[in-house]
Tab-separated table of C-alpha atoms in Angstrom:
chain	number	residue	atom	x	y	z
A	3	GLU	CA	63.383	105.080	23.674
A	4	ASP	CA	66.567	107.146	23.938
A	5	GLN	CA	68.772	106.236	26.901
A	6	VAL	CA	71.912	107.781	28.349
A	7	THR	CA	73.930	106.006	31.042
A	8	GLN	CA	76.955	107.549	32.680
A	9	SER	CA	79.605	105.738	34.708
A	10	PRO	CA	80.965	105.826	37.261
A	11	GLU	CA	78.448	107.742	39.404
A	12	ALA	CA	81.296	109.209	41.427
A	13	LEU	CA	85.047	109.313	40.942
A	14	ARG	CA	87.785	110.462	43.280
A	15	LEU	CA	91.214	111.202	41.815
A	16	GLN	CA	94.488	112.479	43.138
A	17	GLU	CA	95.781	115.608	41.466
A	18	GLY	CA	97.661	114.525	38.329
A	19	GLU	CA	95.964	111.096	38.155
A	20	SER	CA	94.436	110.797	34.683
A	21	SER	CA	91.160	108.936	34.101
A	22	SER	CA	88.105	108.667	31.859
A	23	LEU	CA	84.366	109.128	32.292
A	24	ASN	CA	81.983	107.027	30.221
A	25	CYS	CA	78.677	107.890	28.554
A	26	SER	CA	76.809	105.020	26.883
A	27	TYR	CA	73.839	105.912	24.751
A	28	THR	CA	71.009	104.385	22.776
A	29	VAL	CA	69.314	106.647	20.286
A	30	SER	CA	67.377	106.101	17.073
A	31	GLY	CA	69.489	108.614	15.185
A	32	LEU	CA	72.151	110.840	16.726
A	33	ARG	CA	72.101	114.519	15.917
A	34	GLY	CA	74.694	115.358	18.565
A	35	LEU	CA	76.245	114.280	21.861
A	36	PHE	CA	76.980	116.976	24.417
A	37	TRP	CA	79.212	117.229	27.469
A	38	TYR	CA	78.520	119.765	30.215
A	39	ARG	CA	80.205	120.623	33.485
A	40	GLN	CA	78.076	121.595	36.498
A	41	ASP	CA	79.390	123.182	39.681
A	42	PRO	CA	77.304	123.072	42.882
A	43	GLY	CA	74.488	125.622	42.875
A	44	LYS	CA	75.057	126.560	39.230
A	45	GLY	CA	73.617	125.666	35.864
A	46	PRO	CA	75.459	123.317	33.493
A	47	GLU	CA	78.280	124.879	31.478
A	48	PHE	CA	78.794	123.722	27.885
A	49	LEU	CA	82.025	121.847	27.137
A	50	PHE	CA	81.773	119.954	23.834
A	51	THR	CA	79.482	118.784	21.052
A	52	LEU	CA	80.329	115.645	19.054
A	53	TYR	CA	78.373	114.805	15.923
A	54	SER	CA	79.776	111.607	14.412
A	55	ALA	CA	81.704	108.485	15.383
A	56	GLY	CA	85.444	109.034	15.371
A	57	GLU	CA	85.193	112.694	16.224
A	58	GLU	CA	87.392	114.084	19.017
A	59	LYS	CA	87.517	117.482	20.706
A	60	GLU	CA	89.915	118.914	23.260
A	61	LYS	CA	89.885	121.763	25.738
A	62	GLU	CA	92.735	122.216	28.190
A	63	ARG	CA	92.954	118.959	30.212
A	64	LEU	CA	89.733	117.520	28.736
A	65	LYS	CA	89.322	115.422	25.614
A	66	ALA	CA	86.010	114.002	24.393
A	67	THR	CA	85.704	111.095	21.980
A	68	LEU	CA	82.720	109.439	20.308
A	69	THR	CA	81.888	105.977	18.964
A	70	LYS	CA	78.551	104.657	17.732
A	71	LYS	CA	77.623	103.465	21.227
A	72	GLU	CA	79.511	105.598	23.733
A	73	SER	CA	81.518	108.687	24.455
A	74	PHE	CA	84.476	109.156	26.758
A	75	LEU	CA	85.609	112.268	28.546
A	76	HIS	CA	89.323	111.862	29.220
A	77	ILE	CA	90.822	114.017	31.957
A	78	THR	CA	94.603	114.338	31.790
A	79	ALA	CA	96.564	115.381	34.892
A	80	PRO	CA	93.482	116.804	36.643
A	81	LYS	CA	93.635	119.673	39.104
A	82	PRO	CA	91.344	120.330	42.103
A	83	GLU	CA	89.501	122.993	40.077
A	84	ASP	CA	88.325	120.228	37.731
A	85	SER	CA	86.110	118.935	40.549
A	86	ALA	CA	82.494	119.123	39.367
A	87	THR	CA	79.668	116.990	38.035
A	88	TYR	CA	80.066	116.120	34.359
A	89	LEU	CA	76.867	115.619	32.394
A	90	CYS	CA	76.396	113.849	29.077
A	91	ALA	CA	73.365	114.441	26.853
A	92	VAL	CA	72.180	113.260	23.443
A	93	GLN	CA	70.002	114.952	20.909
A	94	ALA	CA	68.153	112.630	18.542
A	95	THR	CA	67.167	113.372	14.987
A	96	GLY	CA	63.436	113.899	14.721
A	97	SER	CA	63.097	114.812	18.407
A	98	GLY	CA	63.036	118.535	17.966
A	99	TYR	CA	65.840	120.167	19.890
A	100	ALA	CA	65.401	118.487	23.270
A	101	LEU	CA	68.465	117.105	25.058
A	102	ASN	CA	68.216	113.798	26.912
A	103	PHE	CA	70.620	113.800	29.875
A	104	GLY	CA	72.375	111.112	31.887
A	105	LYS	CA	72.590	111.302	35.684
A	106	GLY	CA	76.135	112.613	35.601
A	107	THR	CA	79.502	111.686	37.110
A	108	SER	CA	80.567	113.544	40.228
A	109	LEU	CA	84.337	114.085	40.071
A	110	LEU	CA	86.449	115.046	43.080
A	111	VAL	CA	90.130	115.834	42.563
A	112	THR	CA	92.164	116.033	45.751
A	113	PRO	CA	95.521	117.824	46.129
B	17	GLU	CA	73.654	141.356	31.306
B	18	THR	CA	74.917	138.462	29.241
B	19	GLY	CA	73.893	134.843	28.797
B	20	VAL	CA	70.800	133.445	30.478
B	21	THR	CA	69.514	135.072	33.670
B	22	GLN	CA	67.074	133.405	36.050
B	23	THR	CA	65.230	135.004	38.954
B	24	PRO	CA	64.780	134.444	41.786
B	25	ARG	CA	67.792	132.294	42.678
B	26	HIS	CA	65.991	130.796	45.664
B	27	LEU	CA	62.272	130.450	46.400
B	28	VAL	CA	60.406	128.936	49.320
B	29	MET	CA	56.661	128.606	48.882
B	30	GLY	CA	53.742	126.974	50.616
B	31	MET	CA	51.579	124.454	48.832
B	32	THR	CA	48.744	126.966	48.419
B	33	ASN	CA	50.894	129.816	47.083
B	34	LYS	CA	51.189	131.082	43.527
B	35	LYS	CA	54.585	132.216	42.300
B	36	SER	CA	56.436	132.664	39.016
B	37	LEU	CA	59.967	131.930	37.858
B	38	LYS	CA	61.503	134.236	35.287
B	39	CYS	CA	64.124	133.570	32.630
B	40	GLU	CA	65.691	136.065	30.234
B	41	GLN	CA	68.237	135.320	27.520
B	42	HIS	CA	70.509	137.945	25.985
B	43	LEU	CA	71.969	135.740	23.238
B	44	GLY	CA	69.509	136.278	20.403
B	45	HIS	CA	68.480	132.622	20.519
B	46	ASN	CA	65.145	131.431	19.138
B	47	ALA	CA	64.434	128.439	21.389
B	48	MET	CA	63.980	128.292	25.167
B	49	TYR	CA	63.544	125.404	27.589
B	50	TRP	CA	62.560	124.574	31.156
B	51	TYR	CA	64.299	121.627	32.847
B	52	LYS	CA	63.832	120.188	36.351
B	53	GLN	CA	66.841	118.840	38.234
B	54	SER	CA	66.230	116.634	41.283
B	55	ALA	CA	68.830	114.872	43.395
B	56	LYS	CA	70.032	111.551	41.959
B	57	LYS	CA	67.956	112.025	38.797
B	58	PRO	CA	68.891	113.197	35.306
B	59	LEU	CA	67.701	116.576	34.116
B	60	GLU	CA	64.061	116.269	33.082
B	61	LEU	CA	62.771	118.270	30.145
B	62	MET	CA	59.537	120.094	30.996
B	63	PHE	CA	58.751	122.503	28.179
B	64	VAL	CA	60.204	123.625	24.855
B	65	TYR	CA	59.442	126.904	23.089
B	66	ASN	CA	60.595	127.420	19.525
B	67	PHE	CA	60.050	130.914	18.090
B	68	LYS	CA	57.656	131.611	21.022
B	69	GLU	CA	55.509	128.568	20.181
B	70	GLN	CA	55.336	125.688	22.629
B	71	THR	CA	56.548	122.617	20.779
B	72	GLU	CA	56.885	120.167	23.663
B	73	ASN	CA	55.116	119.571	26.935
B	74	ASN	CA	56.723	116.549	28.509
B	75	SER	CA	53.662	115.312	30.455
B	76	VAL	CA	54.110	118.022	33.044
B	77	PRO	CA	51.317	118.442	35.647
B	78	SER	CA	49.026	121.407	35.107
B	79	ARG	CA	50.211	123.038	38.336
B	80	PHE	CA	53.171	124.150	36.188
B	81	SER	CA	52.163	126.668	33.525
B	82	PRO	CA	54.728	128.105	31.088
B	83	GLU	CA	54.510	131.433	29.293
B	84	CYS	CA	56.745	132.759	26.519
B	85	PRO	CA	55.728	136.346	25.603
B	86	ASN	CA	58.688	136.842	23.234
B	87	SER	CA	61.822	134.996	22.181
B	88	SER	CA	63.883	136.534	24.995
B	89	HIS	CA	61.651	135.838	27.991
B	90	LEU	CA	60.258	132.673	29.514
B	91	PHE	CA	58.184	132.261	32.650
B	92	LEU	CA	57.101	129.279	34.710
B	93	HIS	CA	53.963	129.941	36.742
B	94	LEU	CA	53.553	127.750	39.801
B	95	HIS	CA	50.404	127.030	41.852
B	96	THR	CA	49.326	124.441	44.425
B	97	LEU	CA	52.661	122.648	44.264
B	98	GLN	CA	53.573	119.495	46.163
B	99	PRO	CA	56.682	118.907	48.310
B	100	GLU	CA	58.053	116.540	45.628
B	101	ASP	CA	58.205	119.531	43.282
B	102	SER	CA	61.125	120.876	45.300
B	103	ALA	CA	64.093	120.925	42.916
B	104	LEU	CA	66.438	123.114	40.892
B	105	TYR	CA	64.587	124.579	37.904
B	106	LEU	CA	66.846	125.400	35.000
B	107	CYS	CA	66.132	127.563	31.993
B	108	ALA	CA	68.152	127.191	28.805
B	109	SER	CA	68.242	128.687	25.333
B	110	SER	CA	69.637	127.652	21.969
B	111	GLN	CA	69.749	128.784	18.364
B	112	ALA	CA	67.689	126.068	16.739
B	113	GLY	CA	68.120	125.309	13.056
B	114	THR	CA	71.675	126.603	12.600
B	115	GLY	CA	73.637	123.398	13.150
B	116	ASN	CA	74.827	124.579	16.570
B	117	TYR	CA	72.543	122.722	18.910
B	118	GLY	CA	74.180	123.380	22.256
B	119	TYR	CA	72.231	124.952	25.069
B	120	THR	CA	73.230	127.828	27.288
B	121	PHE	CA	71.838	127.352	30.785
B	122	GLY	CA	70.966	129.835	33.472
B	123	SER	CA	72.079	129.344	37.073
B	124	GLY	CA	68.686	128.005	38.068
B	125	THR	CA	66.067	128.677	40.715
B	126	ARG	CA	66.267	126.485	43.810
B	127	LEU	CA	62.625	125.853	44.754
B	128	THR	CA	61.542	124.496	48.117
B	129	VAL	CA	57.865	123.653	48.668
B	130	VAL	CA	56.828	123.489	52.304
């Protein structure tokens, strides 16, 4: 059975204090790994898709990396507006197009 | 209107009521989804529609009934719900089969069952 585990559950950072969020996954065959950002009261907003081990993608202060067992979302010099819940999801080959989500990491960046 | 639009944004209903959630996507996508988001739990897939055909029903109770009249509209009909059904219901769409598998989500309907 596909499993997605995110850690930590919650993370508090000072503005400018870089850190990483982890997403460990178990899947029979990976079609893609997805990162989303979710603000309170809103739907998840797409950030990145990673398809194969070794792949990296960047957007502003965020960088996502992928290995065969886990993905990291690196946040460099975060700002308070980066505060949100970050969700990781995997899509398995042969599972149609369904995404299997982790519980998320709630990030708070204080000034 | 752009993206994925869900209405209503908030809904309070009694356990004997019947109501419907509506989702509309303006992206030309061919697949649509219903997810349930409860506190402290991961998003749970409920239903998948691919080219208007239901391709997945993730063991959802029959008090939830989906309807997809065309590739742009998706409904979730609700009847005789339980308090534990209170949650954020999210609709999403994607363009299946093109190599771009990411979803676009709506803002959700916050449902409270009293």
